[in-house]
mmCIF file of N, CA, C and O in Angstrom:
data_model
loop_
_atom_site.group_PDB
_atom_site.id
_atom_site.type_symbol
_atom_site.label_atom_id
_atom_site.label_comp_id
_atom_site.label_asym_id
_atom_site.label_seq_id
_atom_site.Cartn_x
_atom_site.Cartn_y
_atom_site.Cartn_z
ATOM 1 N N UNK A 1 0.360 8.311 -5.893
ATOM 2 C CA UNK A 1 -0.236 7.011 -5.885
ATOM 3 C C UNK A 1 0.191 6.305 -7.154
ATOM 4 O O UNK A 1 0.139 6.810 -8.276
ATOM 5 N N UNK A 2 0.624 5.076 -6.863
ATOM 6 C CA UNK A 2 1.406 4.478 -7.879
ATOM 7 C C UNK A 2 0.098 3.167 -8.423
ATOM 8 O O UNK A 2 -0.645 2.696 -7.561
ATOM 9 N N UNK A 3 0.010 2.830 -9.527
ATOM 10 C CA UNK A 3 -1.290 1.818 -9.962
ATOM 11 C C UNK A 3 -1.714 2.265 -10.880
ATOM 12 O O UNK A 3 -1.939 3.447 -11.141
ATOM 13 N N UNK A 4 -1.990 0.637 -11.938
ATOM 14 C CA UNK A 4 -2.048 0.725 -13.122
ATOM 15 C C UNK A 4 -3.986 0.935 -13.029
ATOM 16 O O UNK A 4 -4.393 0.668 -14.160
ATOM 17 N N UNK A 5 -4.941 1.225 -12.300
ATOM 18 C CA UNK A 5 -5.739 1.242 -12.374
ATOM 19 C C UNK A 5 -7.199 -0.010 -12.208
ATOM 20 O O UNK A 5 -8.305 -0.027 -12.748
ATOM 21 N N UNK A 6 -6.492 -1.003 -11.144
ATOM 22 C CA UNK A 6 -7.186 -2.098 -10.708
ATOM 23 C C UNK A 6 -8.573 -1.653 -9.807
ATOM 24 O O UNK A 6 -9.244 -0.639 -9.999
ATOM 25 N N UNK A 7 -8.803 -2.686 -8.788
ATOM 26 C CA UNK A 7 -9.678 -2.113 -8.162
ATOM 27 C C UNK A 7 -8.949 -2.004 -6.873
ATOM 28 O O UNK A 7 -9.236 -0.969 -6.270
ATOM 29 N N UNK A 8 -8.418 -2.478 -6.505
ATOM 30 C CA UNK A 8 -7.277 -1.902 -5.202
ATOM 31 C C UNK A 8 -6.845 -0.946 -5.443
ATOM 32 O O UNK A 8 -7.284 -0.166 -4.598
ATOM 33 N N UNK A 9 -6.107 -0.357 -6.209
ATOM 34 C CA UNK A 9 -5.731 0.865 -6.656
ATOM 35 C C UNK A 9 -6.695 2.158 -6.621
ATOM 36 O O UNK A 9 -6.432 3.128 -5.911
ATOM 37 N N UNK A 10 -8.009 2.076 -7.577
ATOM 38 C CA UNK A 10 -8.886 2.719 -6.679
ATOM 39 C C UNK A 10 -9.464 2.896 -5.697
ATOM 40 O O UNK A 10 -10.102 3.906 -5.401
ATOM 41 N N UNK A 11 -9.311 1.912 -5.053
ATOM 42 C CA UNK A 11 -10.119 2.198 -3.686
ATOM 43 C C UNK A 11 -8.885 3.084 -2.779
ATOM 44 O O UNK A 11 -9.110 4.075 -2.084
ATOM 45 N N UNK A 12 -7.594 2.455 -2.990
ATOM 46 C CA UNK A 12 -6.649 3.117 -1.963
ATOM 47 C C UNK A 12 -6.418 5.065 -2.537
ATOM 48 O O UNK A 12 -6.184 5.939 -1.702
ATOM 49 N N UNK A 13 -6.516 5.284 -3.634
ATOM 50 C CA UNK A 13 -6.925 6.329 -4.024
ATOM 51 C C UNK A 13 -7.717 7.148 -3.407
ATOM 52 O O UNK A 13 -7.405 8.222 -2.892
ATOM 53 N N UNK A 14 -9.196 6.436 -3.470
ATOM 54 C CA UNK A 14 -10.111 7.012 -2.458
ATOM 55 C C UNK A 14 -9.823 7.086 -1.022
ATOM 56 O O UNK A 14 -10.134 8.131 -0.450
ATOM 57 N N UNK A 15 -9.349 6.266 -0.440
ATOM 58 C CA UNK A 15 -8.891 6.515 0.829
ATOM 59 C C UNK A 15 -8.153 7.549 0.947
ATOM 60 O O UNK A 15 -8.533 8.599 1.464
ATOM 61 N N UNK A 16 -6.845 7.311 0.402
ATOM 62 C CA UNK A 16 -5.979 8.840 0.395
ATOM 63 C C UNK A 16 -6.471 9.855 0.180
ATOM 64 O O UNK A 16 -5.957 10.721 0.888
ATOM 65 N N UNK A 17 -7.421 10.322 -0.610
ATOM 66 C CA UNK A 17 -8.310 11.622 -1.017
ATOM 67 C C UNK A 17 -9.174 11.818 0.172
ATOM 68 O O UNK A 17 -9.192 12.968 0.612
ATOM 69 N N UNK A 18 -9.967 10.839 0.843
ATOM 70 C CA UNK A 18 -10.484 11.299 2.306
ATOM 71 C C UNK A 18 -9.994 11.699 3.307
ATOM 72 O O UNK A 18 -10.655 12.453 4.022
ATOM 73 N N UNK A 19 -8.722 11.331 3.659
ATOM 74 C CA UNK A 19 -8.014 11.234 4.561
ATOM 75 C C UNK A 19 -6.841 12.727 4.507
ATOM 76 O O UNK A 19 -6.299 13.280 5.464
ATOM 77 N N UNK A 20 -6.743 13.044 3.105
ATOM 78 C CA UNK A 20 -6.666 14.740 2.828
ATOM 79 C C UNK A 20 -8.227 15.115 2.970
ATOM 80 O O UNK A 20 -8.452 13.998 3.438
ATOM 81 N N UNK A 21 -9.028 15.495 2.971
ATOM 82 C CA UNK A 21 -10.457 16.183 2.832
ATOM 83 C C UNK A 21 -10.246 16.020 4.610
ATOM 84 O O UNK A 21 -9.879 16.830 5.461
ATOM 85 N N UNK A 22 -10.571 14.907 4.667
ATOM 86 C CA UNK A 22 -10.376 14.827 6.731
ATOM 87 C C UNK A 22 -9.785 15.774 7.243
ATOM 88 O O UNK A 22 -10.384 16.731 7.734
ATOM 89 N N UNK A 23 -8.329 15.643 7.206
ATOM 90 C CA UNK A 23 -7.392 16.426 7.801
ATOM 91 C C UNK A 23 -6.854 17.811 7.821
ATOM 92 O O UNK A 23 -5.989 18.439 8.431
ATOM 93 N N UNK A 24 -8.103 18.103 6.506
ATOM 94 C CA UNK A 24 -7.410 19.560 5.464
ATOM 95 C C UNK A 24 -5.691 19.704 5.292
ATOM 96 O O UNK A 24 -5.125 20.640 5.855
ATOM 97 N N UNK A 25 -5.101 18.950 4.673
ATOM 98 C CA UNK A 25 -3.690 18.824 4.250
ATOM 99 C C UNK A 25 -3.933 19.311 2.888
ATOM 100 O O UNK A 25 -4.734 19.086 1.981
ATOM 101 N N UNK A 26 -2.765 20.187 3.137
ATOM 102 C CA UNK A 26 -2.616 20.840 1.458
ATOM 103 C C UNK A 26 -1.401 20.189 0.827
ATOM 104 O O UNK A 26 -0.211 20.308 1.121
ATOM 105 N N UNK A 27 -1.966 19.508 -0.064
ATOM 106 C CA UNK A 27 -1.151 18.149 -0.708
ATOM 107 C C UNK A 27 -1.129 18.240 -2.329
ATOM 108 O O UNK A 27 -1.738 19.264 -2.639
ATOM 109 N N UNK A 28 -0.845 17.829 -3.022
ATOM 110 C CA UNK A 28 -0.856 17.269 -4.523
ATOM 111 C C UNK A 28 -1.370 15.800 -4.420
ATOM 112 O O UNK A 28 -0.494 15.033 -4.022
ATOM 113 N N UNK A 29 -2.484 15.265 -4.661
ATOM 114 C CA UNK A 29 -2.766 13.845 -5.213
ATOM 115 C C UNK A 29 -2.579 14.119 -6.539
ATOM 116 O O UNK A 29 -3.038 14.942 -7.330
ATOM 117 N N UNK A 30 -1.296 12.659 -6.612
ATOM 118 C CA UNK A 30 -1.663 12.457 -8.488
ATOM 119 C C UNK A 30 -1.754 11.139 -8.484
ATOM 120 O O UNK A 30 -1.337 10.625 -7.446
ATOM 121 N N UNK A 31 -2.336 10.102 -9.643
ATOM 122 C CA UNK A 31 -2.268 8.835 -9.997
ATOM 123 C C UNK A 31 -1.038 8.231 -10.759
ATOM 124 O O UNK A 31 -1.116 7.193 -10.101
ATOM 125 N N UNK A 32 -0.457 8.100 -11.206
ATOM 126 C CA UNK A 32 0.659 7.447 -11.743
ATOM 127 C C UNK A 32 0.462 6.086 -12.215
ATOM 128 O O UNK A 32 0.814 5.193 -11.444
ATOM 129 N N UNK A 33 -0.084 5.727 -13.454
ATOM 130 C CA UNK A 33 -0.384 4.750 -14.357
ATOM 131 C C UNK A 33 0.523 4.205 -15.132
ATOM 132 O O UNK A 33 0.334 3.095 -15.630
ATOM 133 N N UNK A 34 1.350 4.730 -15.287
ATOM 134 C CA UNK A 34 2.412 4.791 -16.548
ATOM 135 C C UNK A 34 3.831 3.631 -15.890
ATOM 136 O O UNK A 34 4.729 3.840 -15.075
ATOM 137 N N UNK A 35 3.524 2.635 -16.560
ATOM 138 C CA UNK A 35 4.269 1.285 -16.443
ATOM 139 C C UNK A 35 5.350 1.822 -15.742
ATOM 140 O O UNK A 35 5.531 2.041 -14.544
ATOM 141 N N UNK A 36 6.228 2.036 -17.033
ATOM 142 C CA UNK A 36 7.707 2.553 -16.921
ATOM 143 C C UNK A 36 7.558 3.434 -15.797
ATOM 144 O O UNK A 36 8.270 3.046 -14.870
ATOM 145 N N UNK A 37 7.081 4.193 -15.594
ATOM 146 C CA UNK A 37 7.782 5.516 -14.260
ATOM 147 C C UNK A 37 7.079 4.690 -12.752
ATOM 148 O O UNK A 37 7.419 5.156 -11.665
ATOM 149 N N UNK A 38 6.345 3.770 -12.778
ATOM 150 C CA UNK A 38 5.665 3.108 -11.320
ATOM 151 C C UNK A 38 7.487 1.898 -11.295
ATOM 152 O O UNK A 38 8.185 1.668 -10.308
ATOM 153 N N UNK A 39 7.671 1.488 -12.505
ATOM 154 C CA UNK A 39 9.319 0.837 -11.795
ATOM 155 C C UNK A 39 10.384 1.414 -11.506
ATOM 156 O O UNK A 39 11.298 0.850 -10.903
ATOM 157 N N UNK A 40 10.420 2.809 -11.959
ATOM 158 C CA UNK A 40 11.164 3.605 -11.257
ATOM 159 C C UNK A 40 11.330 3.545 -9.774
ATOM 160 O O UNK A 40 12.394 3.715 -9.179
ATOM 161 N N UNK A 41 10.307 3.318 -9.306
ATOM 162 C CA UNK A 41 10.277 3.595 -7.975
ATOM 163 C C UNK A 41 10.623 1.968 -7.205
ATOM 164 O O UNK A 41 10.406 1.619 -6.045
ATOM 165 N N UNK A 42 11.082 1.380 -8.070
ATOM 166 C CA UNK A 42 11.289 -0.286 -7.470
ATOM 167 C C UNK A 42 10.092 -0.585 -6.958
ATOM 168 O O UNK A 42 10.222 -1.371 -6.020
ATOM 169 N N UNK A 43 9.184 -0.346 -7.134
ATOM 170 C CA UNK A 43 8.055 -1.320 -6.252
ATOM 171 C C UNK A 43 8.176 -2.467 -7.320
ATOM 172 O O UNK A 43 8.713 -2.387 -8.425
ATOM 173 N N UNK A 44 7.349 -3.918 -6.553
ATOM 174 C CA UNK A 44 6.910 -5.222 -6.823
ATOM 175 C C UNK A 44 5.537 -5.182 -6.920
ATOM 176 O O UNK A 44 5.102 -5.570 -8.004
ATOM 177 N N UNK A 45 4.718 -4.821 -6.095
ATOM 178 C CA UNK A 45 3.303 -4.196 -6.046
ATOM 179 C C UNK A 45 2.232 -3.253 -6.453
ATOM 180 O O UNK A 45 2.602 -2.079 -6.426
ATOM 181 N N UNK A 46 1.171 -3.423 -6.772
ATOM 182 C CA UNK A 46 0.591 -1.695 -6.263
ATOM 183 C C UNK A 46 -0.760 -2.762 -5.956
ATOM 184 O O UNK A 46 -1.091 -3.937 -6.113
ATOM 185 N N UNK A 47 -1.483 -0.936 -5.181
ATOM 186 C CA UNK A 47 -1.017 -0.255 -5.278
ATOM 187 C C UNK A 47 0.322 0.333 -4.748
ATOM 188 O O UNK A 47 1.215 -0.422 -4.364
ATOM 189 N N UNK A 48 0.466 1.789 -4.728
ATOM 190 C CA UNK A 48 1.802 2.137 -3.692
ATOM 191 C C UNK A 48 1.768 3.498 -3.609
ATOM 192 O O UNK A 48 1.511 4.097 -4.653
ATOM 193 N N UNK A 49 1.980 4.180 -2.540
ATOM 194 C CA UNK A 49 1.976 5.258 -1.814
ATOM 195 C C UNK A 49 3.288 5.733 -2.175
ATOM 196 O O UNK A 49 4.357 5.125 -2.128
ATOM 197 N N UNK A 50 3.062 6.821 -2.514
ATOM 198 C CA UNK A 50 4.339 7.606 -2.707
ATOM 199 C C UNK A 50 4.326 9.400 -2.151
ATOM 200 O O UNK A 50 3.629 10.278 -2.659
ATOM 201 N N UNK A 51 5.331 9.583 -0.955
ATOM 202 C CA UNK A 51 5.029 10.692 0.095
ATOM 203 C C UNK A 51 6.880 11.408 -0.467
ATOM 204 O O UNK A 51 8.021 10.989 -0.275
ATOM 205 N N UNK A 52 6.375 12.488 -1.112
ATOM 206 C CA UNK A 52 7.642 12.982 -1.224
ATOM 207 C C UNK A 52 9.090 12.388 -1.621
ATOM 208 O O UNK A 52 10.219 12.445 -1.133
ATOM 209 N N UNK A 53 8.417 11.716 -2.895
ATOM 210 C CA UNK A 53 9.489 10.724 -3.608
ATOM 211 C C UNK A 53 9.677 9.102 -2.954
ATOM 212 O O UNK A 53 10.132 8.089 -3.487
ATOM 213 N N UNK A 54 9.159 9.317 -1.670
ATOM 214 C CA UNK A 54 9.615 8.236 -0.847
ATOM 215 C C UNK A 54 8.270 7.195 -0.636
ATOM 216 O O UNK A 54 7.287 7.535 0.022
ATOM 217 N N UNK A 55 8.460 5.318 -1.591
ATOM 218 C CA UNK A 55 7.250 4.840 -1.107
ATOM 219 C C UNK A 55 6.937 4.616 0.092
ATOM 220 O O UNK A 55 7.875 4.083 0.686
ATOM 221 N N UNK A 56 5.931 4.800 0.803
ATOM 222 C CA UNK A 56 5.427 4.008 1.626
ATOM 223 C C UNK A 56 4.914 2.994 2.198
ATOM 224 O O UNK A 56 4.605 3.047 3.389
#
């Protein structure tokens, strides 16, 4: 999860964390705050979903 820590950002956080708990998926959630490494990933936005390097 890509986001500097807004309130969109948390909430989509929380979603993603239910939606593993839901499904029992054995996953890694991490947050990713850090300016520089969220433009790595070219986004324009956040938040932003990030599934195996790849945004969503």
């Amino acid at each position: 999860m890509l986001g500097p820590g807004c309130s969109k950002c948390k909430e989509t956080y929380r979603v993603v964390e239910r939606v593993i708990a839901e499904n029992h998926v054995d996953v890694k959630l991490s947050k990713i705050e850090d300016i520089a490494e969220m433009m790595s990933y070219n986004i324009m936005t956040t938040p932003a979903v990030v599934v195996d390097g790849s945004v969503k």
